[in-house]
mmCIF file of C-alpha atoms in Angstrom:
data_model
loop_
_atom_site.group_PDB
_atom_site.id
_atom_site.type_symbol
_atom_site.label_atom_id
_atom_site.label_comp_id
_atom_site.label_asym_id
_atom_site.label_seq_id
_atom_site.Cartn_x
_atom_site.Cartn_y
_atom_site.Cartn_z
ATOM 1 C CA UNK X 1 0.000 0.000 0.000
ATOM 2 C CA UNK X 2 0.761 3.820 -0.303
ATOM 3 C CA UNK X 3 1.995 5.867 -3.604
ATOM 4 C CA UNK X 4 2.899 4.629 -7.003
ATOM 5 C CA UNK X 5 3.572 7.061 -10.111
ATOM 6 C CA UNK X 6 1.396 6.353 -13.218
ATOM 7 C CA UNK X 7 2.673 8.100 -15.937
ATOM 8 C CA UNK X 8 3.373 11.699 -14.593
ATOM 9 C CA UNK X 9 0.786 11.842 -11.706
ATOM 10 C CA UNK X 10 0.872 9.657 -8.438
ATOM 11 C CA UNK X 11 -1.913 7.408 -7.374
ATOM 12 C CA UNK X 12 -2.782 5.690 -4.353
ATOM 13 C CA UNK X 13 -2.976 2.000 -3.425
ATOM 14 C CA UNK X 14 -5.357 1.448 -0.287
ATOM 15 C CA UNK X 15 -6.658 -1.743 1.405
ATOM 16 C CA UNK X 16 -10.695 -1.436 2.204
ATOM 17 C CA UNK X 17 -12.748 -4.247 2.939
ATOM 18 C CA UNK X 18 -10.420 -6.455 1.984
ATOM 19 C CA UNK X 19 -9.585 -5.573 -1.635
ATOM 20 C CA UNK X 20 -7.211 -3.344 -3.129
ATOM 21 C CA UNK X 21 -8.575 -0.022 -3.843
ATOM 22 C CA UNK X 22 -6.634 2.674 -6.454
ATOM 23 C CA UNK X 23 -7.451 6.552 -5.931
ATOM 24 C CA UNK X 24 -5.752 9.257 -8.155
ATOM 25 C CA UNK X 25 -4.183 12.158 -6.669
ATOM 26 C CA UNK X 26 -4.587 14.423 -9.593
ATOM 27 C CA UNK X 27 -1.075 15.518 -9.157
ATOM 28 C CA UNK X 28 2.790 15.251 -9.831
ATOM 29 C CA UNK X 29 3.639 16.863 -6.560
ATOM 30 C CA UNK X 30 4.653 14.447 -4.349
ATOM 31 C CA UNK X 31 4.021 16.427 -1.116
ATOM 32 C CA UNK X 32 0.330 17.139 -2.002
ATOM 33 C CA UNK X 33 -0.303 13.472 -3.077
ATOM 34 C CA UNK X 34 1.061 12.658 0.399
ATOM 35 C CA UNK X 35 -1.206 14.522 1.859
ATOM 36 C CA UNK X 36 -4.319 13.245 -0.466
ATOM 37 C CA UNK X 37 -3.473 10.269 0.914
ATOM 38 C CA UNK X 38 -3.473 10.867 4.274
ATOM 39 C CA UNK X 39 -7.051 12.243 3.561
ATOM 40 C CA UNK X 40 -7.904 9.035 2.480
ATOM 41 C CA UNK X 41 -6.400 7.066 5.069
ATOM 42 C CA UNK X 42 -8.200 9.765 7.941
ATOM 43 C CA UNK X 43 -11.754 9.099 6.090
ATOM 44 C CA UNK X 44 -11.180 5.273 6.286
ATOM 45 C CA UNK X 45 -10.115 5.406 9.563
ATOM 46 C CA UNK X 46 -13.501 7.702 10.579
ATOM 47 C CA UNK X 47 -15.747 5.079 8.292
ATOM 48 C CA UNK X 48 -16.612 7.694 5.521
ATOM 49 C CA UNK X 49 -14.406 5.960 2.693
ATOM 50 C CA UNK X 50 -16.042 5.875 -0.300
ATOM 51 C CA UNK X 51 -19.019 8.175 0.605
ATOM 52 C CA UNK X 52 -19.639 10.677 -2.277
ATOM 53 C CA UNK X 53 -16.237 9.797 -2.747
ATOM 54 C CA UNK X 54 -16.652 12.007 -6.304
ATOM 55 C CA UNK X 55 -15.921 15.593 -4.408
ATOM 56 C CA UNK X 56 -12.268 13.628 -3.884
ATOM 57 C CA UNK X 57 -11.713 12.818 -7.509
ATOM 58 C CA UNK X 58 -14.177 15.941 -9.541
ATOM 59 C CA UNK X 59 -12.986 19.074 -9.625
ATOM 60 C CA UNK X 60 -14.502 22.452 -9.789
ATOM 61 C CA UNK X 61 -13.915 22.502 -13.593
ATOM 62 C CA UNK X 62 -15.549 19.350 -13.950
ATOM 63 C CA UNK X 63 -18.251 20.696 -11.795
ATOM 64 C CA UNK X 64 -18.835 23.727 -13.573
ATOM 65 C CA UNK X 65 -18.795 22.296 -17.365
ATOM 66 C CA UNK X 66 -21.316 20.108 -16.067
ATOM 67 C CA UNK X 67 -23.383 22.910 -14.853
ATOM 68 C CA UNK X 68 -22.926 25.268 -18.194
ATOM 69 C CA UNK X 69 -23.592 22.060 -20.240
ATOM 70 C CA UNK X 70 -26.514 20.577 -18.540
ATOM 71 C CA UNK X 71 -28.054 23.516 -16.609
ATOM 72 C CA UNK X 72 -27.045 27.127 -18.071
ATOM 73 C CA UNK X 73 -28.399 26.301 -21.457
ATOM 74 C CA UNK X 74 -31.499 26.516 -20.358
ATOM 75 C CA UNK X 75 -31.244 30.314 -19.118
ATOM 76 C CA UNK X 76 -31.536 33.369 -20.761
ATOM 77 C CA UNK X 77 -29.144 34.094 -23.095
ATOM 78 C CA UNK X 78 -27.680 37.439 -20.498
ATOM 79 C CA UNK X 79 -27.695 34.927 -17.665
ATOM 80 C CA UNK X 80 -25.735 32.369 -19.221
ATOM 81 C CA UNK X 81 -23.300 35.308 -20.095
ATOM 82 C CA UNK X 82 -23.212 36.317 -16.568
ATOM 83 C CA UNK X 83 -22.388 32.958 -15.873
ATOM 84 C CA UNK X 84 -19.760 32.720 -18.354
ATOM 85 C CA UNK X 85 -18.328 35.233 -16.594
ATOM 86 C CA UNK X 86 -18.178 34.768 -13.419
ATOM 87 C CA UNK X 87 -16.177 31.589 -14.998
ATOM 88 C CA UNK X 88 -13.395 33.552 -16.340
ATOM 89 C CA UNK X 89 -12.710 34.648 -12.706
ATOM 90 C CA UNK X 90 -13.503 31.628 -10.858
ATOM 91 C CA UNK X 91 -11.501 28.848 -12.950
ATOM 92 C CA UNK X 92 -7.887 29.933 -12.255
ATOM 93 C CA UNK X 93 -8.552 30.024 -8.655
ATOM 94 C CA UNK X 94 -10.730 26.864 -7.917
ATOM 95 C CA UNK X 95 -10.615 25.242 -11.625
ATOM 96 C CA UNK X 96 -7.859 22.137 -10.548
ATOM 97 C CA UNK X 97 -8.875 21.777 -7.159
ATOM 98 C CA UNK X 98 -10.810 18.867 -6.296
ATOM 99 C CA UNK X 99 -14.520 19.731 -4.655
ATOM 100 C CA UNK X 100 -13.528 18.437 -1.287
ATOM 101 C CA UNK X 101 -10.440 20.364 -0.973
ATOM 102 C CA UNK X 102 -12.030 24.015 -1.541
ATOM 103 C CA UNK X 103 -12.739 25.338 1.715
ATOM 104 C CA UNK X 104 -14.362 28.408 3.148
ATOM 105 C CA UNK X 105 -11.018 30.257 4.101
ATOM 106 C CA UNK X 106 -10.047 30.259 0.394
ATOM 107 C CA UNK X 107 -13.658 31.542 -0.706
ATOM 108 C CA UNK X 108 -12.709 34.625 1.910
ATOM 109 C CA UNK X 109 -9.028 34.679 0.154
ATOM 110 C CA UNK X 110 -10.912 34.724 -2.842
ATOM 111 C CA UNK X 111 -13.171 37.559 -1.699
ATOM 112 C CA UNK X 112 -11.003 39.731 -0.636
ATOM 113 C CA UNK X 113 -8.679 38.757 -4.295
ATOM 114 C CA UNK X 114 -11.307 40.294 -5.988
ATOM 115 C CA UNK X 115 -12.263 43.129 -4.356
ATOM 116 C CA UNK X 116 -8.528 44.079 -4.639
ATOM 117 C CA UNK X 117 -8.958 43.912 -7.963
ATOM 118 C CA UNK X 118 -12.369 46.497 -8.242
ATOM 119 C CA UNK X 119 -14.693 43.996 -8.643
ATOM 120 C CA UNK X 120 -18.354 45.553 -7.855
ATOM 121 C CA UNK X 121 -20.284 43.612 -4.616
ATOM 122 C CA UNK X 122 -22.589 42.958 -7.489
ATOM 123 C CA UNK X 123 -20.311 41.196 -9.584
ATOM 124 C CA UNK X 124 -18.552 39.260 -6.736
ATOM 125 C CA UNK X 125 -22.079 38.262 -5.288
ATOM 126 C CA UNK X 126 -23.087 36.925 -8.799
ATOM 127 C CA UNK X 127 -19.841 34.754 -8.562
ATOM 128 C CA UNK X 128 -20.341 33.364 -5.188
ATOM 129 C CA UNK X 129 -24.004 32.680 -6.521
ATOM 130 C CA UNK X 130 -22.845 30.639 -9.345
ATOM 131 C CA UNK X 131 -20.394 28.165 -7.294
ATOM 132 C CA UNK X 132 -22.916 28.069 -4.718
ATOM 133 C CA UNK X 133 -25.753 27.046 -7.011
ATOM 134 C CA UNK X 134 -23.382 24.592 -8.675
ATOM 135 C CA UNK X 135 -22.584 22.791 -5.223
ATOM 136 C CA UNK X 136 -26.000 22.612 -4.556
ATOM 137 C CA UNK X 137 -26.623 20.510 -7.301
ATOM 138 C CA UNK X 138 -23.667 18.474 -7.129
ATOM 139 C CA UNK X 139 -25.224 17.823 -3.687
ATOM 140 C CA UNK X 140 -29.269 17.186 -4.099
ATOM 141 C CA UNK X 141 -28.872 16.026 -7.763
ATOM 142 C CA UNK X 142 -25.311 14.486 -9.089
ATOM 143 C CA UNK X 143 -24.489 13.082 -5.590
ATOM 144 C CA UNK X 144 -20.928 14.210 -6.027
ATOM 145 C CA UNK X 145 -20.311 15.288 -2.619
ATOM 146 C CA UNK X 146 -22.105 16.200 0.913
ATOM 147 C CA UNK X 147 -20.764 20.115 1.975
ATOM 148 C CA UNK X 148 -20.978 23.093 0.026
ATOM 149 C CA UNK X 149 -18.461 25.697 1.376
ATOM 150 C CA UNK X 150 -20.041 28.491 -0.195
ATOM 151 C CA UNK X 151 -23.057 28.104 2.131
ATOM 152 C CA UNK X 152 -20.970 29.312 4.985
ATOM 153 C CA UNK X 153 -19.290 32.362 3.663
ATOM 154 C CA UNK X 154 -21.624 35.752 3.618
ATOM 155 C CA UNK X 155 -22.357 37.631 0.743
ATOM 156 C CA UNK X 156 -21.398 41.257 -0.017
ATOM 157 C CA UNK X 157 -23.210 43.822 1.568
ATOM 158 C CA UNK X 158 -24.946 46.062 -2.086
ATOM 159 C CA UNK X 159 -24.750 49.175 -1.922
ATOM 160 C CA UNK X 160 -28.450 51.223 -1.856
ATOM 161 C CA UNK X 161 -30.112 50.061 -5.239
ATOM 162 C CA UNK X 162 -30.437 53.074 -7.806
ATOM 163 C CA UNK X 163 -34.346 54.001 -8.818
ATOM 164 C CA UNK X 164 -34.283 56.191 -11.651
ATOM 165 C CA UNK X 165 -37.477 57.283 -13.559
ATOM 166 C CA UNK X 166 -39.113 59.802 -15.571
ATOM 167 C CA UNK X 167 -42.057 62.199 -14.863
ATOM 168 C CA UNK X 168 -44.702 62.596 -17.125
ATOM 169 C CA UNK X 169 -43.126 65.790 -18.688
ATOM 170 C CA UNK X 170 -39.910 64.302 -19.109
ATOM 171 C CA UNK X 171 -41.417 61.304 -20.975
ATOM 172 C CA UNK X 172 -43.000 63.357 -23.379
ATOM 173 C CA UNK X 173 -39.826 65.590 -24.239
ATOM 174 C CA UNK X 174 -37.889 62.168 -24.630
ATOM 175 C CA UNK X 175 -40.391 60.360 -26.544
ATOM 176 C CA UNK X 176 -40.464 63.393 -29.140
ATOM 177 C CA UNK X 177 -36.713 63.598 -29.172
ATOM 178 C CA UNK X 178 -36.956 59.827 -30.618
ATOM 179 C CA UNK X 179 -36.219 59.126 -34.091
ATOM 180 C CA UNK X 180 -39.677 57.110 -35.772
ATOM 181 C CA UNK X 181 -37.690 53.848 -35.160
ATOM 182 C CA UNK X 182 -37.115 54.333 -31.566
ATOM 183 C CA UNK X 183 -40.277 55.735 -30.679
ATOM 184 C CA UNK X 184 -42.448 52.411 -30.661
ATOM 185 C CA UNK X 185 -39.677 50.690 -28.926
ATOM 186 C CA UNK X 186 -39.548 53.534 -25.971
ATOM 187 C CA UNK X 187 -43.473 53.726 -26.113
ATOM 188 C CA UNK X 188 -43.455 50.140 -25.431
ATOM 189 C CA UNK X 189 -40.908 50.074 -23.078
ATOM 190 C CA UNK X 190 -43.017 52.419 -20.584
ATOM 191 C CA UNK X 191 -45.940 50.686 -20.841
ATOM 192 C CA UNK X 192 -44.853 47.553 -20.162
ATOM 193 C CA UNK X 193 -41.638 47.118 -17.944
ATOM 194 C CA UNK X 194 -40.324 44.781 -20.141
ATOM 195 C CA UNK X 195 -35.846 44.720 -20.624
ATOM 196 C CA UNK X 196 -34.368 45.910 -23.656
ATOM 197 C CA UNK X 197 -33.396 42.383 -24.688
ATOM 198 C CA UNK X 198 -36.769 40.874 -24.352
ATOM 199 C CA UNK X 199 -38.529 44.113 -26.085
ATOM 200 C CA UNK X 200 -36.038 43.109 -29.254
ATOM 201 C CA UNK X 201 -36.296 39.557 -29.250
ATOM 202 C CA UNK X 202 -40.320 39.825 -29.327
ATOM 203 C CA UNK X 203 -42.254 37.818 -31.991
ATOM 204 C CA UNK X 204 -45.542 38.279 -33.325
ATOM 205 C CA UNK X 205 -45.810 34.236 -32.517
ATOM 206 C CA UNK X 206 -45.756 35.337 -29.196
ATOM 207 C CA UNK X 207 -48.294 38.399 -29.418
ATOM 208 C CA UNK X 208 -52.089 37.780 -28.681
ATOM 209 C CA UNK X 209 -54.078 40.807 -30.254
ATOM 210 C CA UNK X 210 -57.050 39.492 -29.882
ATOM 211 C CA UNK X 211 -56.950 38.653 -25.983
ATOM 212 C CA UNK X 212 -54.583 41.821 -24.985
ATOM 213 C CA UNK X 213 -51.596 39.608 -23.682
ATOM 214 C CA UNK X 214 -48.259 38.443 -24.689
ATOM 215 C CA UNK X 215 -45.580 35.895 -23.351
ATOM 216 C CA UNK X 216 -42.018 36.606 -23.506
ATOM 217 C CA UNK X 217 -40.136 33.349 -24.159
ATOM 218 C CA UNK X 218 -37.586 33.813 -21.571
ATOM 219 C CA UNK X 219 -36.663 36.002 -18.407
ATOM 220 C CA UNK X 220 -34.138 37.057 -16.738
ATOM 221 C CA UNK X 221 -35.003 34.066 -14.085
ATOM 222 C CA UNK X 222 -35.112 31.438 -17.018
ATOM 223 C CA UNK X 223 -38.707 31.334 -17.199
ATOM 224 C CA UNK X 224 -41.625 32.118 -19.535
ATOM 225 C CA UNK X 225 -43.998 34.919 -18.661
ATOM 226 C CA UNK X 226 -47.175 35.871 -19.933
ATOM 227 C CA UNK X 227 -48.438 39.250 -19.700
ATOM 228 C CA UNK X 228 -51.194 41.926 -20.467
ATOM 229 C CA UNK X 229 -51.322 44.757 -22.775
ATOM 230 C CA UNK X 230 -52.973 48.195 -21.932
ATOM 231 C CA UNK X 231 -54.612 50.178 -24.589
ATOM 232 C CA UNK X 232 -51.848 52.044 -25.725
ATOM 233 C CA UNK X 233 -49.895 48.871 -26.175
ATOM 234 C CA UNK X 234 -52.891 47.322 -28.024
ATOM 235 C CA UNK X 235 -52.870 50.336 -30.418
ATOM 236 C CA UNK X 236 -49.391 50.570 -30.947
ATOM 237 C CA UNK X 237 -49.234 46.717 -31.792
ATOM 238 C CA UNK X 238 -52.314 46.540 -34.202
ATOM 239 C CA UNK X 239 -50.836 49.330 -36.155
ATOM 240 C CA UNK X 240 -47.261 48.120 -36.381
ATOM 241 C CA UNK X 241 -48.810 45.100 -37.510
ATOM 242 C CA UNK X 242 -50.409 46.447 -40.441
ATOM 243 C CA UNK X 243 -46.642 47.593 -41.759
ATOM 244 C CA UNK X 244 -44.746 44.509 -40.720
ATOM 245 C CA UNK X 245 -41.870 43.086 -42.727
ATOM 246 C CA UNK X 246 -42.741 40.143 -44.874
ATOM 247 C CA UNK X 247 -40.114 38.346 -44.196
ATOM 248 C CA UNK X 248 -39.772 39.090 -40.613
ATOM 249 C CA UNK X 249 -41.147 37.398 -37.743
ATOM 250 C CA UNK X 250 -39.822 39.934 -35.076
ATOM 251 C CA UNK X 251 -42.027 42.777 -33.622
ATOM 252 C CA UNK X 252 -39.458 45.468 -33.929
ATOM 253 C CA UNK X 253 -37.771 44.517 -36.435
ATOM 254 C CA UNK X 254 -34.681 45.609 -38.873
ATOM 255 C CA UNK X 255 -35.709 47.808 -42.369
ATOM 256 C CA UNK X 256 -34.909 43.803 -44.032
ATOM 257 C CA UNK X 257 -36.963 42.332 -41.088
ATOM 258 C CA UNK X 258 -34.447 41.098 -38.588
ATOM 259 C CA UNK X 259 -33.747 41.241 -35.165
ATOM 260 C CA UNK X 260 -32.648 44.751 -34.327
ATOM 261 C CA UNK X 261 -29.071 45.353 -33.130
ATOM 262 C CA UNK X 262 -28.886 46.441 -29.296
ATOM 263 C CA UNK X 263 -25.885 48.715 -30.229
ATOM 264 C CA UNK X 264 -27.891 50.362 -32.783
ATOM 265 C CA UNK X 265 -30.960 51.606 -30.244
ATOM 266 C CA UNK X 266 -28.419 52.489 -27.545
ATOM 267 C CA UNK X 267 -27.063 54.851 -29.687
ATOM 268 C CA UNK X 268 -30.505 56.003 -31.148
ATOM 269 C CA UNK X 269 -31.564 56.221 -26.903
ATOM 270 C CA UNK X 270 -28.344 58.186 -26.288
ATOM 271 C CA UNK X 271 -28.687 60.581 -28.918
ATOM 272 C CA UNK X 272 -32.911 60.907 -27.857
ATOM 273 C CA UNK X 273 -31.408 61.902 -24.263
ATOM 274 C CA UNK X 274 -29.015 64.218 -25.231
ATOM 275 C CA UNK X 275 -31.791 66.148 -27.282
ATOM 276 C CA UNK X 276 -34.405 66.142 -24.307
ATOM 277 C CA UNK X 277 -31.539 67.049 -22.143
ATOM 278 C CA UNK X 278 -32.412 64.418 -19.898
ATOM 279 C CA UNK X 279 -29.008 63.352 -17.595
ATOM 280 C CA UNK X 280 -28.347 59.915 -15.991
ATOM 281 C CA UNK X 281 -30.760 57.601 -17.416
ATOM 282 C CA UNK X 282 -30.781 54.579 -19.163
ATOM 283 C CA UNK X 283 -32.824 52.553 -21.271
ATOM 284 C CA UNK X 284 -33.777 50.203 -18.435
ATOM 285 C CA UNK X 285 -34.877 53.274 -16.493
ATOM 286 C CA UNK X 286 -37.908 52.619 -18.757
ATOM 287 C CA UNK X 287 -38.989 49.681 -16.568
ATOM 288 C CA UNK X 288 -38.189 51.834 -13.495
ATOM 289 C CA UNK X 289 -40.447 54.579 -15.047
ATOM 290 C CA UNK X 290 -43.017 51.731 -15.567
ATOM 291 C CA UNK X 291 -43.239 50.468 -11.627
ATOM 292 C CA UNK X 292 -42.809 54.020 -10.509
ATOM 293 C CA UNK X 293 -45.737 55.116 -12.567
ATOM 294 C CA UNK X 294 -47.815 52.153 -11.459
ATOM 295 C CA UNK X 295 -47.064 52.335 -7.736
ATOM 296 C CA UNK X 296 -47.772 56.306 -7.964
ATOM 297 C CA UNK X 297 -51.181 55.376 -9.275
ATOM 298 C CA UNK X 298 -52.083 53.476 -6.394
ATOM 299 C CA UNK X 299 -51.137 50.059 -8.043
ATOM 300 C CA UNK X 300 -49.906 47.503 -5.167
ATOM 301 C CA UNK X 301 -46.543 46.468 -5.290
ATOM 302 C CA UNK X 302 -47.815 42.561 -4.935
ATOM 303 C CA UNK X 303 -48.993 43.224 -8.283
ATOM 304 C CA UNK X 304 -46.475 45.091 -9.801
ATOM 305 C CA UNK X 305 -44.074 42.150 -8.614
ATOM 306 C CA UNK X 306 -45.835 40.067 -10.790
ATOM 307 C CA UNK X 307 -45.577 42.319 -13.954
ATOM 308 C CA UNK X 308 -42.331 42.711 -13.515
ATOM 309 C CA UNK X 309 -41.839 39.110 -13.273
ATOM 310 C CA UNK X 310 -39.524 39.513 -9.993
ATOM 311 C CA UNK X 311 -39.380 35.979 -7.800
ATOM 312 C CA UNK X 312 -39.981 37.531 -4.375
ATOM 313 C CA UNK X 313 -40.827 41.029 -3.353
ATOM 314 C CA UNK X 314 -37.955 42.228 -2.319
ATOM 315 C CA UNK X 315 -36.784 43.093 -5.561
ATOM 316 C CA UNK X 316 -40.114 44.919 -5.676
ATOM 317 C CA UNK X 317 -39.647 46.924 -2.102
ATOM 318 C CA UNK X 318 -37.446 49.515 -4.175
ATOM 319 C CA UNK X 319 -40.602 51.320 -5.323
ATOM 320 C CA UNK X 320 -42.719 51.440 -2.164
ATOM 321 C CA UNK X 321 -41.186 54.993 -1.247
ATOM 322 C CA UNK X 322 -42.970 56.264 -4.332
ATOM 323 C CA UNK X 323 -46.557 55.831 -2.596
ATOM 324 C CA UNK X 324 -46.512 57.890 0.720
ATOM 325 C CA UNK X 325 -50.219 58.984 -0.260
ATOM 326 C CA UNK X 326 -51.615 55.694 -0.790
ATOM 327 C CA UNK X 327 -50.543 54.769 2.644
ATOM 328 C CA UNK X 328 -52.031 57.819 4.259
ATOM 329 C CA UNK X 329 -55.173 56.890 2.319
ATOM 330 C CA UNK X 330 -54.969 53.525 3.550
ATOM 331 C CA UNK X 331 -55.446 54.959 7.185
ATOM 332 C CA UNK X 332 -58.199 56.770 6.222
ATOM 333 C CA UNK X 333 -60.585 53.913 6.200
ATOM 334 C CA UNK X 334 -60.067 54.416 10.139
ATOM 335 C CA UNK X 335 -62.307 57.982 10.165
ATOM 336 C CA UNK X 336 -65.470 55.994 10.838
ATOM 337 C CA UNK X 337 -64.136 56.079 14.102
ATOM 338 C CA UNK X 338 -63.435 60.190 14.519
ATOM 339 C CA UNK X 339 -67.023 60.235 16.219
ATOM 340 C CA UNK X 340 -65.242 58.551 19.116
ATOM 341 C CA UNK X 341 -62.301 60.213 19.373
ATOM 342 C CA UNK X 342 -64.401 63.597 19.928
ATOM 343 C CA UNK X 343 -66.196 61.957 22.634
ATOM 344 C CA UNK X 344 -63.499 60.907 24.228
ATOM 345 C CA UNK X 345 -61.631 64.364 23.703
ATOM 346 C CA UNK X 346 -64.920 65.333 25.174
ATOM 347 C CA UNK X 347 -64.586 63.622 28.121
ATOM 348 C CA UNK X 348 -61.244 64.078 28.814
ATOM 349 C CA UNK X 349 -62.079 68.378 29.000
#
């Protein structure tokens, strides 16, 4: 028993139950392969040999091609971009090591790597997310291993979440300011809440005229959501319908009926801005303007949650500011009772 060299990398030659049982090392350092198998020899000794005994031979590579090849394809297209990239930082840190050897002090090392290097609290959370979503599964569904490390480490605290929106007035300068290709786009936009991406990946497969709704394909969550149109959305569809591009299945579509570029309405947004003279707003302000519209109106933000298509309300608490009137009317509903309180004002002269 103990360490033999198989080509470049050393392997290990234990005794369990009686047979001879070979474990790779997954290195040519003869120091670290000791120490693998002394690993082994303490999880044999505590009666956990051969338990998920994948976290000592998968890696976090293997891990995470698994995850972008049987899980991430079935995101949105920006999510499995986020993903990719939280990749690109993750890999040369954790890429080699096997699943049972990452541990939480390295995810702190690895924290405090990155902020070192200016990554944003949102970008380092969305990193943390990823490797933590990807041991979960290699717990509950690939049975690889029994711990996930990233469970115990916190997250970074995110800064206060901006809410930019439009008044009324501002709308209207904007939306005049918008070349005739823009304009449906932007009017669309505001009415719905819907993201940029989603807006230019609509089909008219996907619009119902007839019933006032639509579904978008694919979220930012991954899932399909169907949702309703107001008037001016009903309008604006029916009449881009009647001018639609033969060839072209998309609702805003290219002048030869294909998808429009992203690039290409940025810069037809930016240049609508700087002729408005509005400052320090983006096109996905337009789905702020949306929520802060509705919640301004009186709309609840249960509700508005669901239009937005956010998975839990917290996401959704960003907007509740925005209806310090509809709360004091809420109280109102108390005055039945004013009747009383003069009496006992009354009483207490």
């Amino acid at each position: 028993m103990g360490l033999l060299k198989r080509g470049e990398k050393w392997v290990v030659r234990l005794r369990h139950n009686g047979r001879d049982i070979w474990r790779a090392t997954g290195t040519t350092n003869k120091k670290l392969a000791e120490q693998r198998e002394a690993q082994l020899r303490l999880e044999m000794a505590q009666g956990r040999f051969g338990l998920l005994d994948e976290g000592n031979r998968k890696t976090f590579r293997e891990m995470a091609d698994k995850y972008m090849s049987e899980y991430a394809v079935e995101k949105a297209p920006k999510s499995m971009l986020r993903d990719t990239l939280s990749l690109k930082h993750l890999l040369p840190v954790f890429g080699d090591k096997y699943l049972n050897q990452i541990t939480p002090a390295q995810l702190v090392a690895y924290k405090t790597k990155r902020r070192n290097e200016g990554a944003s609290a949102s970008s380092l959370n969305k990193e943390l997310a990823f490797a933590k979503h990807a041991f979960n599964l290699a717990i509950r569904e690939w049975e690889w291993i029994r711990d996930n490390p990233f469970t115990r480490i916190s997250m970074e605290k995110l800064p206060i979440q901006r809410v930019r929106y439009l008044t009324e007035d501002e709308f209207e300068k904007l939306y005049q300011a918008c070349n005739d290709r823009l304009k449906p786009i932007v009017l669309f936009a505001v009415n719905t809440g819907v993201r940029q991406d989603n807006i230019l990946s609509l089909t008219w497969e996907s619009m119902d005229l007839h019933r006032g709704v639509f579904t978008l394909p694919y979220t930012k969550n991954g899932e399909r959501l169907g949702l309703p149109m107001n008037n001016t959305v009903k309008e604006l569809l029916t009449e881009l319908n009647k001018v639609r591009h033969i060839n072209g299945g998309c609702v805003f579509s290219s002048t030869v009926g294909t998808k429009l570029d992203a690039s290409k309405v940025d810069k037809w947004f930016r240049h609508a801005l700087k002729v408005a003279g509005i400052m320090d707003f983006r096109f996905h302000d337009l789905r702020h303007t949306f929520a802060s519209w509705l919640v301004q109106r009186g709309v609840n933000l249960y509700e508005v949650q669901r239009l937005l298509g956010h998975k839990t309300i917290a996401m959704t608490m960003r907007y509740a500011h925005l209806s310090p009137q509809n709360l004091q009317d809420s109280v109102k509903v108390l005055d039945k009772h004013d009747d009383v309180v003069a009496k006992t004002v009354a009483a207490q002269g």
